[in-house]
Tab-separated table of C-alpha atoms in Angstrom:
chain	number	residue	atom	x	y	z
Y	1363	UNK	CA	-75.179	7.821	235.904
Y	1364	UNK	CA	-78.841	8.256	235.025
Y	1365	UNK	CA	-79.405	11.660	236.577
Y	1366	UNK	CA	-77.653	14.856	237.522
Y	1367	UNK	CA	-78.701	14.676	241.168
Y	1368	UNK	CA	-75.748	15.797	243.336
Y	1369	UNK	CA	-77.329	15.039	246.719
Y	1370	UNK	CA	-77.444	11.299	246.178
Y	1371	UNK	CA	-75.955	8.606	248.370
Y	1372	UNK	CA	-76.059	4.909	247.576
Y	1373	UNK	CA	-74.583	1.917	249.363
Y	1374	UNK	CA	-73.818	-1.622	248.273
Y	1375	UNK	CA	-73.174	-4.419	250.765
Y	1376	UNK	CA	-72.058	-7.998	250.381
Y	1377	UNK	CA	-73.706	-10.208	252.983
Y	1378	UNK	CA	-72.632	-13.755	253.782
Y	1379	UNK	CA	-75.718	-15.966	253.943
Y	1380	UNK	CA	-76.186	-19.614	254.797
Y	1381	UNK	CA	-77.637	-20.414	251.355
Y	1382	UNK	CA	-76.338	-21.607	248.040
Y	1383	UNK	CA	-74.728	-18.897	245.923
Y	1384	UNK	CA	-77.074	-17.811	243.136
Y	1385	UNK	CA	-75.816	-17.574	239.578
Y	1386	UNK	CA	-76.125	-14.712	237.122
Y	1387	UNK	CA	-79.370	-13.884	235.383
Y	1388	UNK	CA	-79.976	-11.093	232.870
Y	1389	UNK	CA	-78.902	-7.638	234.121
Y	1390	UNK	CA	-77.832	-9.259	237.394
Y	1391	UNK	CA	-76.903	-6.091	239.307
Y	1392	UNK	CA	-78.629	-3.330	237.381
Y	1393	UNK	CA	-82.066	-4.967	237.704
Y	1394	UNK	CA	-82.165	-4.693	241.501
Y	1395	UNK	CA	-80.471	-1.307	241.589
Y	1396	UNK	CA	-82.893	0.196	239.069
Y	1397	UNK	CA	-85.860	-1.182	241.021
Y	1398	UNK	CA	-84.770	0.562	244.205
Y	1399	UNK	CA	-83.695	3.826	242.624
Y	1400	UNK	CA	-86.509	4.228	240.086
Y	1401	UNK	CA	-89.158	3.475	242.727
Y	1402	UNK	CA	-87.548	6.037	245.052
Y	1403	UNK	CA	-87.638	8.616	242.272
Y	1404	UNK	CA	-91.302	7.816	241.633
Y	1405	UNK	CA	-92.052	8.387	245.312
Y	1406	UNK	CA	-90.160	11.675	245.156
Y	1407	UNK	CA	-92.244	12.772	242.179
Y	1408	UNK	CA	-95.417	11.915	244.095
Y	1409	UNK	CA	-94.277	13.856	247.153
Y	1410	UNK	CA	-93.422	16.888	245.029
Y	1411	UNK	CA	-96.570	16.626	242.940
Y	1412	UNK	CA	-94.454	16.484	239.765
Y	1413	UNK	CA	-94.960	14.328	236.689
Y	1414	UNK	CA	-92.386	11.481	236.981
Y	1415	UNK	CA	-91.396	11.991	233.349
Y	1416	UNK	CA	-90.830	15.700	233.894
Y	1417	UNK	CA	-88.775	15.020	237.026
Y	1418	UNK	CA	-86.459	12.779	235.030
Y	1419	UNK	CA	-86.176	15.225	232.145
Y	1420	UNK	CA	-85.356	18.079	234.516
Y	1421	UNK	CA	-82.564	16.032	236.113
Y	1422	UNK	CA	-81.121	14.425	232.992
Y	1423	UNK	CA	-77.347	14.016	233.229
Y	1424	UNK	CA	-75.029	15.848	230.861
Y	1425	UNK	CA	-71.909	13.847	231.719
Y	1426	UNK	CA	-70.885	10.782	233.693
Y	1427	UNK	CA	-70.899	11.683	237.389
Y	1428	UNK	CA	-68.360	8.965	238.220
Y	1429	UNK	CA	-65.654	9.464	235.579
Y	1430	UNK	CA	-66.425	13.084	234.742
Y	1431	UNK	CA	-66.373	12.225	231.020
Y	1432	UNK	CA	-69.179	13.172	228.636
Y	1433	UNK	CA	-71.406	10.393	227.324
Y	1434	UNK	CA	-70.546	8.980	223.908
Y	1435	UNK	CA	-74.186	9.122	222.893
Y	1436	UNK	CA	-77.111	9.602	225.236
Y	1437	UNK	CA	-80.642	9.750	223.909
Y	1438	UNK	CA	-82.502	8.971	227.105
Y	1439	UNK	CA	-84.473	12.195	226.703
Y	1440	UNK	CA	-85.649	10.997	223.283
Y	1441	UNK	CA	-86.641	7.642	224.821
Y	1442	UNK	CA	-88.718	9.403	227.501
Y	1443	UNK	CA	-90.477	11.832	225.170
Y	1444	UNK	CA	-91.214	9.305	222.430
Y	1445	UNK	CA	-92.288	6.651	224.936
Y	1446	UNK	CA	-94.663	9.057	226.693
Y	1447	UNK	CA	-96.196	9.985	223.348
Y	1448	UNK	CA	-96.639	6.343	222.255
Y	1449	UNK	CA	-98.141	5.346	225.595
Y	1450	UNK	CA	-100.442	8.351	225.858
Y	1451	UNK	CA	-98.821	9.372	229.141
Y	1452	UNK	CA	-100.659	12.052	231.090
Y	1453	UNK	CA	-98.772	12.000	234.360
Y	1454	UNK	CA	-99.778	9.630	237.145
Y	1455	UNK	CA	-103.164	10.586	238.628
Y	1456	UNK	CA	-104.496	8.737	241.644
Y	1457	UNK	CA	-106.068	5.255	241.562
Y	1458	UNK	CA	-108.951	4.951	239.156
Y	1459	UNK	CA	-111.385	2.190	238.311
Y	1460	UNK	CA	-111.644	0.342	235.033
Y	1461	UNK	CA	-114.930	-0.685	233.443
Y	1462	UNK	CA	-114.977	-3.967	235.372
Y	1463	UNK	CA	-114.221	-2.367	238.727
Y	1464	UNK	CA	-110.492	-3.133	238.692
Y	1465	UNK	CA	-107.966	-0.591	239.893
Y	1466	UNK	CA	-105.993	0.891	237.003
Y	1467	UNK	CA	-102.515	2.335	237.375
Y	1468	UNK	CA	-99.853	3.799	235.125
Y	1469	UNK	CA	-96.159	3.741	235.893
Y	1470	UNK	CA	-92.844	4.354	234.192
Y	1471	UNK	CA	-89.136	3.957	234.818
Y	1472	UNK	CA	-85.879	4.160	232.912
Y	1473	UNK	CA	-82.772	2.021	232.754
Y	1474	UNK	CA	-79.175	2.089	231.604
Y	1475	UNK	CA	-76.627	-0.617	230.942
Y	1476	UNK	CA	-72.992	-0.469	229.954
Y	1477	UNK	CA	-72.164	-1.145	226.314
Y	1478	UNK	CA	-69.292	-3.640	226.420
Y	1479	UNK	CA	-67.250	-5.003	223.529
Y	1480	UNK	CA	-65.082	-8.092	223.991
Y	1481	UNK	CA	-62.150	-9.176	221.827
Y	1482	UNK	CA	-63.435	-10.724	218.609
Y	1483	UNK	CA	-62.311	-13.471	216.239
Y	1484	UNK	CA	-63.640	-14.080	212.722
Y	1485	UNK	CA	-62.577	-16.179	209.723
Y	1486	UNK	CA	-63.802	-16.072	206.128
Y	1487	UNK	CA	-63.586	-18.859	203.568
Y	1488	UNK	CA	-64.466	-18.405	199.882
Y	1489	UNK	CA	-64.368	-20.985	197.079
Y	1490	UNK	CA	-64.610	-20.986	193.267
Y	1491	UNK	CA	-68.386	-21.352	193.369
Y	1492	UNK	CA	-68.543	-17.906	194.966
Y	1493	UNK	CA	-69.877	-19.320	198.240
Y	1494	UNK	CA	-68.615	-17.656	201.418
Y	1495	UNK	CA	-68.407	-19.261	204.826
Y	1496	UNK	CA	-68.031	-16.998	207.871
Y	1497	UNK	CA	-66.959	-18.397	211.242
Y	1498	UNK	CA	-67.342	-16.218	214.329
Y	1499	UNK	CA	-66.543	-16.414	218.022
Y	1500	UNK	CA	-69.686	-16.256	220.122
Y	1501	UNK	CA	-72.687	-18.539	220.097
Y	1502	UNK	CA	-76.317	-18.139	219.139
Y	1503	UNK	CA	-78.622	-17.792	222.155
Y	1504	UNK	CA	-81.626	-16.549	220.218
Y	1505	UNK	CA	-80.342	-12.987	219.938
Y	1506	UNK	CA	-79.839	-13.312	216.175
Y	1507	UNK	CA	-76.056	-13.199	216.194
Y	1508	UNK	CA	-75.805	-15.077	212.883
Y	1509	UNK	CA	-78.289	-12.728	211.244
Y	1510	UNK	CA	-76.283	-9.742	212.410
Y	1511	UNK	CA	-73.074	-11.313	211.089
Y	1512	UNK	CA	-74.601	-11.941	207.643
Y	1513	UNK	CA	-76.065	-8.439	207.385
Y	1514	UNK	CA	-72.753	-6.876	208.394
Y	1515	UNK	CA	-70.743	-8.921	205.903
Y	1516	UNK	CA	-73.191	-8.279	203.082
Y	1517	UNK	CA	-73.191	-4.540	203.741
Y	1518	UNK	CA	-69.397	-4.478	203.650
Y	1519	UNK	CA	-68.848	-6.604	200.530
Y	1520	UNK	CA	-72.149	-6.359	198.681
Y	1521	UNK	CA	-72.622	-10.133	198.731
Y	1522	UNK	CA	-76.141	-11.578	198.408
Y	1523	UNK	CA	-77.230	-13.080	201.728
Y	1524	UNK	CA	-77.922	-16.463	200.142
Y	1525	UNK	CA	-74.256	-16.722	199.227
Y	1526	UNK	CA	-73.100	-16.581	202.869
Y	1527	UNK	CA	-73.147	-19.305	205.528
Y	1528	UNK	CA	-72.359	-18.452	209.146
Y	1529	UNK	CA	-70.870	-20.846	211.675
Y	1530	UNK	CA	-70.849	-20.128	215.397
Y	1531	UNK	CA	-70.200	-22.284	218.421
Y	1532	UNK	CA	-67.800	-24.544	216.510
Y	1533	UNK	CA	-64.331	-24.701	218.064
Y	1534	UNK	CA	-63.017	-26.539	214.984
Y	1535	UNK	CA	-63.079	-23.271	213.029
Y	1536	UNK	CA	-62.892	-20.451	215.600
Y	1537	UNK	CA	-62.127	-20.690	219.291
Y	1538	UNK	CA	-65.248	-19.750	221.231
Y	1539	UNK	CA	-65.929	-17.610	224.264
Y	1540	UNK	CA	-68.959	-16.876	226.376
Y	1541	UNK	CA	-71.747	-14.775	224.923
Y	1542	UNK	CA	-73.481	-12.601	227.487
Y	1543	UNK	CA	-73.369	-9.191	229.104
Y	1544	UNK	CA	-74.854	-7.496	226.008
Y	1545	UNK	CA	-71.522	-7.801	224.200
Y	1546	UNK	CA	-72.484	-10.423	221.612
Y	1547	UNK	CA	-73.663	-8.264	218.720
Y	1548	UNK	CA	-71.226	-5.379	219.135
Y	1549	UNK	CA	-68.244	-7.733	219.463
Y	1550	UNK	CA	-69.206	-9.888	216.482
Y	1551	UNK	CA	-69.976	-6.873	214.304
Y	1552	UNK	CA	-66.542	-5.381	215.015
Y	1553	UNK	CA	-64.810	-8.666	214.131
Y	1554	UNK	CA	-66.884	-9.281	210.973
Y	1555	UNK	CA	-66.336	-5.726	209.750
Y	1556	UNK	CA	-62.587	-6.129	210.214
Y	1557	UNK	CA	-62.344	-9.520	208.506
Y	1558	UNK	CA	-64.508	-8.339	205.588
Y	1559	UNK	CA	-62.330	-5.309	204.929
Y	1560	UNK	CA	-59.183	-7.395	205.307
Y	1561	UNK	CA	-60.611	-9.982	202.884
Y	1562	UNK	CA	-61.328	-7.301	200.278
Y	1563	UNK	CA	-57.912	-5.686	200.754
Y	1564	UNK	CA	-56.097	-9.011	200.320
Y	1565	UNK	CA	-57.991	-9.814	197.107
Y	1566	UNK	CA	-57.307	-6.353	195.700
Y	1567	UNK	CA	-53.579	-6.736	196.345
Y	1568	UNK	CA	-53.557	-10.241	194.881
Y	1569	UNK	CA	-55.417	-9.031	191.783
Y	1570	UNK	CA	-52.949	-6.171	191.252
Y	1571	UNK	CA	-50.210	-8.786	191.000
Y	1572	UNK	CA	-52.310	-11.130	188.858
Y	1573	UNK	CA	-55.314	-10.571	186.562
Y	1574	UNK	CA	-55.165	-6.777	187.061
Y	1575	UNK	CA	-51.387	-6.605	186.947
Y	1576	UNK	CA	-49.922	-3.125	187.036
Y	1577	UNK	CA	-52.952	-1.515	188.660
Y	1578	UNK	CA	-52.452	-0.099	192.123
Y	1579	UNK	CA	-54.485	-1.948	194.790
Y	1580	UNK	CA	-55.872	1.390	195.944
Y	1581	UNK	CA	-57.593	1.743	192.554
Y	1582	UNK	CA	-59.305	-1.648	192.832
Y	1583	UNK	CA	-62.340	-2.254	194.983
Y	1584	UNK	CA	-64.444	-5.210	196.030
Y	1585	UNK	CA	-68.149	-4.394	195.890
Y	1586	UNK	CA	-71.410	-6.139	195.008
Y	1587	UNK	CA	-69.697	-9.512	195.368
Y	1588	UNK	CA	-67.039	-8.872	192.713
Y	1589	UNK	CA	-63.707	-7.182	192.127
Y	1590	UNK	CA	-64.093	-3.928	190.185
Y	1591	UNK	CA	-61.824	-1.540	188.319
Y	1592	UNK	CA	-63.481	0.879	185.924
Y	1593	UNK	CA	-65.612	-1.230	183.574
Y	1594	UNK	CA	-63.813	-4.435	184.561
Y	1595	UNK	CA	-65.886	-6.715	186.818
Y	1596	UNK	CA	-64.470	-10.026	188.064
Y	1597	UNK	CA	-66.886	-12.182	190.131
Y	1598	UNK	CA	-65.437	-13.784	193.243
Y	1599	UNK	CA	-65.345	-17.340	191.852
Y	1600	UNK	CA	-63.754	-16.199	188.592
Y	1601	UNK	CA	-61.147	-14.217	190.504
Y	1602	UNK	CA	-60.104	-17.237	192.576
Y	1603	UNK	CA	-59.809	-19.277	189.382
Y	1604	UNK	CA	-57.635	-16.562	187.827
Y	1605	UNK	CA	-55.470	-16.543	190.935
Y	1606	UNK	CA	-55.017	-20.308	190.585
Y	1607	UNK	CA	-56.533	-21.227	193.932
Y	1608	UNK	CA	-59.595	-23.220	194.930
Y	1609	UNK	CA	-60.316	-21.162	198.011
Y	1610	UNK	CA	-59.332	-18.006	199.872
Y	1611	UNK	CA	-59.139	-17.731	203.633
Y	1612	UNK	CA	-58.823	-14.622	205.798
Y	1613	UNK	CA	-58.679	-14.356	209.587
Y	1614	UNK	CA	-58.984	-11.314	211.824
Y	1615	UNK	CA	-58.993	-10.462	215.507
Y	1616	UNK	CA	-60.190	-7.275	217.147
Y	1617	UNK	CA	-59.594	-5.519	220.436
Y	1618	UNK	CA	-61.738	-2.695	221.742
Y	1619	UNK	CA	-60.047	0.476	223.027
Y	1620	UNK	CA	-58.196	-0.122	226.269
Y	1621	UNK	CA	-58.131	-3.910	225.938
Y	1622	UNK	CA	-54.704	-5.561	226.281
Y	1623	UNK	CA	-53.525	-8.489	224.185
Y	1624	UNK	CA	-54.035	-10.753	227.224
Y	1625	UNK	CA	-57.800	-10.219	226.875
Y	1626	UNK	CA	-57.644	-11.844	223.448
Y	1627	UNK	CA	-55.704	-14.746	224.955
Y	1628	UNK	CA	-58.533	-15.284	227.447
Y	1629	UNK	CA	-61.067	-15.366	224.622
Y	1630	UNK	CA	-58.950	-17.902	222.738
Y	1631	UNK	CA	-58.968	-20.052	225.880
Y	1632	UNK	CA	-62.778	-19.936	226.050
Y	1633	UNK	CA	-63.004	-17.504	228.967
Y	1634	UNK	CA	-64.670	-14.131	229.355
Y	1635	UNK	CA	-62.596	-10.979	229.070
Y	1636	UNK	CA	-64.122	-8.358	231.345
Y	1637	UNK	CA	-61.495	-5.753	230.456
Y	1638	UNK	CA	-62.565	-2.574	228.728
Y	1639	UNK	CA	-63.494	-1.095	226.510
Y	1640	UNK	CA	-62.081	2.128	227.916
Y	1641	UNK	CA	-62.816	5.078	225.681
Y	1642	UNK	CA	-60.487	7.987	226.485
Y	1643	UNK	CA	-62.961	10.721	225.543
Y	1644	UNK	CA	-66.329	9.407	226.733
Y	1645	UNK	CA	-68.391	6.850	228.673
Y	1646	UNK	CA	-70.778	4.593	226.792
Y	1647	UNK	CA	-74.177	3.205	227.836
Y	1648	UNK	CA	-77.441	2.027	226.332
Y	1649	UNK	CA	-80.729	3.429	227.659
Y	1650	UNK	CA	-84.395	2.471	227.888
Y	1651	UNK	CA	-87.651	4.094	229.001
Y	1652	UNK	CA	-90.544	1.817	229.999
Y	1653	UNK	CA	-94.230	2.728	230.405
Y	1654	UNK	CA	-96.679	0.265	231.922
Y	1655	UNK	CA	-100.421	-0.034	232.551
Y	1656	UNK	CA	-101.590	-2.338	235.312
Y	1657	UNK	CA	-104.992	-3.684	236.420
Y	1658	UNK	CA	-105.457	-4.887	239.995
Y	1659	UNK	CA	-108.546	-6.663	241.318
Y	1660	UNK	CA	-109.513	-4.654	244.406
Y	1661	UNK	CA	-110.919	-7.709	246.214
Y	1662	UNK	CA	-108.290	-10.338	245.511
Y	1663	UNK	CA	-105.187	-8.349	244.626
Y	1664	UNK	CA	-104.812	-10.278	241.378
Y	1665	UNK	CA	-102.642	-8.245	238.997
Y	1666	UNK	CA	-102.640	-8.110	235.221
Y	1667	UNK	CA	-100.495	-6.014	232.859
Y	1668	UNK	CA	-102.455	-5.273	229.655
Y	1669	UNK	CA	-99.830	-3.163	227.888
Y	1670	UNK	CA	-96.225	-2.022	227.988
Y	1671	UNK	CA	-94.466	0.560	225.820
Y	1672	UNK	CA	-90.665	0.662	225.729
Y	1673	UNK	CA	-88.340	2.914	223.737
Y	1674	UNK	CA	-84.680	1.930	223.639
Y	1675	UNK	CA	-81.467	3.681	222.645
Y	1676	UNK	CA	-79.021	0.936	221.656
Y	1677	UNK	CA	-77.226	2.802	218.900
Y	1678	UNK	CA	-77.712	1.571	215.349
Y	1679	UNK	CA	-80.141	-1.352	215.034
Y	1680	UNK	CA	-78.501	-3.736	212.581
Y	1681	UNK	CA	-81.184	-6.453	212.557
Y	1682	UNK	CA	-84.587	-4.961	213.520
Y	1683	UNK	CA	-86.463	-8.278	213.718
Y	1684	UNK	CA	-84.013	-9.993	216.063
Y	1685	UNK	CA	-83.575	-6.759	218.043
Y	1686	UNK	CA	-87.321	-6.583	218.664
Y	1687	UNK	CA	-87.277	-10.252	219.668
Y	1688	UNK	CA	-84.574	-9.572	222.274
Y	1689	UNK	CA	-86.461	-6.603	223.663
Y	1690	UNK	CA	-89.769	-8.509	223.900
Y	1691	UNK	CA	-88.042	-11.310	225.785
Y	1692	UNK	CA	-86.382	-8.952	228.240
Y	1693	UNK	CA	-89.593	-7.063	228.958
Y	1694	UNK	CA	-91.522	-10.297	229.556
Y	1695	UNK	CA	-88.674	-11.365	231.819
Y	1696	UNK	CA	-89.103	-8.081	233.690
Y	1697	UNK	CA	-92.804	-8.779	234.187
Y	1698	UNK	CA	-91.961	-12.214	235.545
Y	1699	UNK	CA	-89.388	-10.758	237.914
Y	1700	UNK	CA	-91.858	-8.149	239.151
Y	1701	UNK	CA	-94.963	-10.308	239.546
Y	1702	UNK	CA	-94.063	-14.009	239.704
Y	1703	UNK	CA	-90.504	-15.169	240.079
Y	1704	UNK	CA	-89.098	-16.137	243.468
Y	1705	UNK	CA	-86.456	-18.623	244.541
Y	1706	UNK	CA	-87.841	-20.522	247.524
Y	1707	UNK	CA	-85.069	-21.345	249.996
Y	1708	UNK	CA	-85.191	-24.437	252.180
Y	1709	UNK	CA	-85.027	-23.039	255.765
Y	1710	UNK	CA	-83.247	-26.192	256.994
Y	1711	UNK	CA	-80.374	-26.518	254.542
Y	1712	UNK	CA	-80.325	-23.264	252.552
Y	1713	UNK	CA	-80.864	-24.915	249.169
Y	1714	UNK	CA	-83.241	-23.730	246.473
Y	1715	UNK	CA	-86.402	-25.846	246.446
Y	1716	UNK	CA	-87.937	-24.749	243.139
Y	1717	UNK	CA	-85.002	-24.943	240.771
Y	1718	UNK	CA	-86.976	-26.258	237.792
Y	1719	UNK	CA	-89.648	-24.919	235.447
Y	1720	UNK	CA	-92.313	-27.125	237.011
Y	1721	UNK	CA	-92.264	-25.139	240.261
Y	1722	UNK	CA	-90.602	-21.839	239.356
Y	1723	UNK	CA	-93.236	-19.331	238.221
Y	1724	UNK	CA	-92.547	-17.640	234.885
Y	1725	UNK	CA	-94.881	-15.749	232.532
Y	1726	UNK	CA	-96.720	-17.743	229.886
Y	1727	UNK	CA	-98.579	-16.511	226.815
Y	1728	UNK	CA	-101.703	-15.675	228.838
Y	1729	UNK	CA	-99.610	-13.398	231.085
Y	1730	UNK	CA	-97.970	-11.568	228.201
Y	1731	UNK	CA	-99.394	-8.110	227.457
Y	1732	UNK	CA	-99.536	-6.018	224.321
Y	1733	UNK	CA	-95.897	-4.920	224.060
Y	1734	UNK	CA	-94.800	-2.017	221.881
Y	1735	UNK	CA	-91.050	-1.627	221.357
Y	1736	UNK	CA	-89.430	1.105	219.322
Y	1737	UNK	CA	-85.791	2.044	218.897
Y	1738	UNK	CA	-84.227	5.464	218.561
Y	1739	UNK	CA	-81.923	3.790	215.995
Y	1740	UNK	CA	-79.311	6.533	215.951
Y	1741	UNK	CA	-75.667	5.559	215.370
Y	1742	UNK	CA	-73.065	5.872	218.085
Y	1743	UNK	CA	-70.075	6.730	215.920
Y	1744	UNK	CA	-67.532	6.511	218.715
Y	1745	UNK	CA	-67.789	2.719	219.087
Y	1746	UNK	CA	-65.773	0.139	217.139
Y	1747	UNK	CA	-68.884	-1.864	216.260
Y	1748	UNK	CA	-70.544	0.022	213.395
Y	1749	UNK	CA	-72.399	2.303	215.790
Y	1750	UNK	CA	-74.203	-0.527	217.615
Y	1751	UNK	CA	-74.500	-0.678	221.407
Y	1752	UNK	CA	-75.727	-3.405	223.749
Y	1753	UNK	CA	-79.430	-4.306	223.805
Y	1754	UNK	CA	-80.218	-7.592	225.562
Y	1755	UNK	CA	-79.639	-6.422	229.120
Y	1756	UNK	CA	-80.825	-2.807	228.968
Y	1757	UNK	CA	-84.304	-3.805	227.779
Y	1758	UNK	CA	-84.849	-5.386	231.195
Y	1759	UNK	CA	-83.339	-2.636	233.352
Y	1760	UNK	CA	-86.150	-0.419	234.612
Y	1761	UNK	CA	-88.952	-2.702	233.380
Y	1762	UNK	CA	-89.568	-4.164	236.830
Y	1763	UNK	CA	-89.607	-0.703	238.407
Y	1764	UNK	CA	-92.177	0.476	235.840
Y	1765	UNK	CA	-94.464	-2.393	236.906
Y	1766	UNK	CA	-93.929	-1.597	240.592
Y	1767	UNK	CA	-94.631	2.101	240.044
Y	1768	UNK	CA	-97.809	1.306	238.101
Y	1769	UNK	CA	-98.907	-1.050	240.890
Y	1770	UNK	CA	-98.317	1.688	243.471
Y	1771	UNK	CA	-100.304	4.119	241.342
Y	1772	UNK	CA	-103.205	1.659	241.144
Y	1773	UNK	CA	-103.293	0.570	244.789
Y	1774	UNK	CA	-101.845	3.524	246.680
Y	1775	UNK	CA	-99.388	1.122	248.337
Y	1776	UNK	CA	-95.675	0.548	247.814
Y	1777	UNK	CA	-94.112	-2.837	247.214
Y	1778	UNK	CA	-90.604	-3.040	248.713
Y	1779	UNK	CA	-89.643	-6.422	247.333
Y	1780	UNK	CA	-90.315	-8.761	244.449
Y	1781	UNK	CA	-92.444	-10.529	243.442
Y	1782	UNK	CA	-95.610	-8.452	243.842
Y	1783	UNK	CA	-98.241	-11.133	244.303
Y	1784	UNK	CA	-101.845	-11.224	245.469
Y	1785	UNK	CA	-100.787	-11.390	249.108
Y	1786	UNK	CA	-98.670	-8.234	248.763
Y	1787	UNK	CA	-101.719	-5.972	248.767
Y	1788	UNK	CA	-103.327	-5.324	252.114
Y	1789	UNK	CA	-106.974	-4.341	252.322
Y	1790	UNK	CA	-107.721	-1.130	250.393
């Protein structure tokens, strides 16, 4: 799905091993697949004597090779060109020495990840003080899901952010489901957009039968935190008082295209709903292009990554700060996967011996490079989620391959497995 390369053959095998079954981590299948494929493409570029960026641009896909459908939005070319410009990409010349005698290498790779949307649930509560409480399905994992919910609601209704409180992870208000798979933001945004519009529509209809009696609901609007008709402005709290109620509650559920009602039942029961979305006219993905510089000590094989540049197409970026935070975390995770992380298996019993942070190697601040992340930030109007696509997973896909390709460029050797540690490099 990344390239228009007809003479491609790939295989996937499930192998029964005498070890404990591993659980899911971020981009659980796409991470390994992108490592193998993007490294193979880098080798192909080297064999042909072609710039790896140019090879990818020349073979960019125009439609989904599996379904035959066009892509809903695909700005991978923009990611490649803008990323190369930000990084100062000049192809991948042979190994070269830095000022301290280290081997310096440049590498790049791209990634794609599906853009899922799960069924959504949202509830709004407003009282006479004008305060609004928004309850959403899906929990906060650090991806900024509450921030996204507030921004979406405020854009729809014109409410000041300080007037809105968001609740997530509380089954007393909204039944919760798993958050993962890059569906959190897009699913919540779709549900919040729906409940906000339903909330405004209900108040307009109630007002047409009450304080604005005789006026068609279609001629009344809710904007900037108040009901409006011509020069008449009724703040939210005043409106509820006029309607003779202390509070107003609205609930909404959403289903993405192709999702049956049973998927919503699974969400209400706290399960995941891996059904759809199925868009009849197109296939939808998010994309990323990663560029990496690597320094390798020629004597010891010690590897450092001083800088990474990543450009991501995840549709419209609703909350830039939390989006950048997600991308930084994924890229650092990619560096850890490429250079440090390994599950050590007990050869006697098949169990994992380093299943805690005391013995499992992960990047720390001293290992973290200068990371530049930029977004294409172009809306994908075909989605039900205000033009937003998934971000959390795609920022990792391809990052490990970019590190491996930079390491190969620096050392002249190819790493066939992760992690790439000091002992990976033979004598140069």
